[in-house]
Amino acid sequence: MKKSMFLLPILIVLVVGAISSVFIVDERQKALVLQFGQIKQVKETPGVGFKLPLIQEVVRYDDRILSRDLEPLEVTPSDDRRLVVDAFARYRIADVEQFRRAVGAGGEEAAARRLDSILRAETREVLGSVTSNDILSVDRAALMLRIRNSAIAEAQALGLQVIDVRLKRTDLPTENLNATYERMKAERDREAADEKARGEEAAQRIRAGADRTVIELVSDAERQSQIIQGEADARRNAIFAQAFGSDPEFFEFYRSMTAYERSLRPGNSTMVLSPDNEFFNYLKSDSGAAADQ
């Protein structure tokens, strides 16, 4: 009984020690075995590892490709036209020993902050050496490659491998956008005013041509009507003259009837004439001939 009382704690300690000396690293991880902060073992392949219980600890790091979005960054290209750049990078922890020595216990978060500083500095340097037109053109792919290559060397000091750097968005700063908008608006307003002025000028030219054409047509029509009227009057006079020559009595009778018609219209029926006035010659006659004949 006394022997079993001593064996049971020893067995428990052995089991706990055996369990705490085993660790597992999956395919998404790399691991370091540390003893009082010193690296004692590197585990880069997935599987089971062993360590000394109690005095050694296991630190695991992500072995997958990671991404990092940079905060919007204002850069000044060589033409002094400021731009706001939004970039991101993909990277992985390539050397866990170097990574641990560089960032210490800060781990991946501390490494990401230092990588941000490297990427911001390289982005400013590369984009500051070219013009804004180069950044906004198809040459941007080459600029992203330059940023990546420049960041690779500094990132290696952190045990990181920079795989890719991309510029997601490149815009003008807000104040520049407002100024550009106002300038574009002023240009559009000026173009609209020019177009309106040209339209008004064309309209006035067309109206003046139309007015001139109307005047010419009316004048020509009036001239033609006067010519026709003159020809008609001449023809009428000729007919009258012919009729007068053929039958003077009938002509006098016709002229008297016409004079009566024009003089004795409704509203103009009062006439003061002498009874023996020749105007009444045909009114005094019952035969249709002049009374004095």
Steps between C-alpha positions, in 0.01 A plus 500: 500500500780738588685421174197582287459834674845606374462356151178685416639857529811395316284354224294820478810714482642279227177520300474876534866537412460277197195696381661840553812392312307432180369766263343492155565736211246494219563578135404868542761569766864520587616475860792587723591331825627758745680452825521813711460706183772318311422306183567134558314339215342597167202305373418601140328182384162379621497213745573408861785665692648457842628743759605500858199539724462805721822677395435519125211660317373479144428814294308451179497730197274506195669338203237617249517797268376805690367829372544848638296805404679831536322807623441755218836660433560845352793515259652784303618401151777689323250740342381609849149380429401333825323164491337275758602137454329197646722189491519152637770233521512125523777338699593196701727414790793341320755466783346446840832527685576834341142605553518422874830681541368805312159545660544318830185425693302756294430229247311547177333826599832668574642368173200634308550849643869498403410369156254789464783746568720333239226500237403862564861614471563304180171612348580865565852462363402317181191709421687819587752429223240500219224729382134464586428410139737204530315386812164525329618332180565138411851546642350458846559124484874562466487744791330242723775254408763758598331556836491128564865447405606792718304365797628145465848573637375684809226244564758220496653653811167425669493145368220594262467434129308770312316324221303778340415870536197649331365852468125461539401862454670822399305823547557867543470635856156630593602866479659436159189315386286799596735738321509273195122474505464877517752546217323242282165662580636842403636357174168333419314824583732695271453248219123515550509881488708489181259253342203712604663814355574321174140374492365850559722635224383230259136563597535873439666432165219264400229743619664786308513285185138397546390864552694607191343219298150600622562862403631398159206266438240756614665772292511277196136396556393863534693591185342210315154596628552861394610385158198275471275775636641745245455253219144432616424872519642548155294212370189636672560846358550348161171314532329815621648696215388234252153488654476879496596505136245233409199635696555840670142505631534168673835610644348816645214294641745255659707777654186664644384171654842451651494855640153436649618178661800664658311812613176345631641241736336428839600769750586742223155566360486878551607712205440872443489570128311728268198326343626581154843355572606268223567233767126428491470478123437129493277511812267746327464283191253214462657376178846428636649785298637823637224755571668778301528292193 
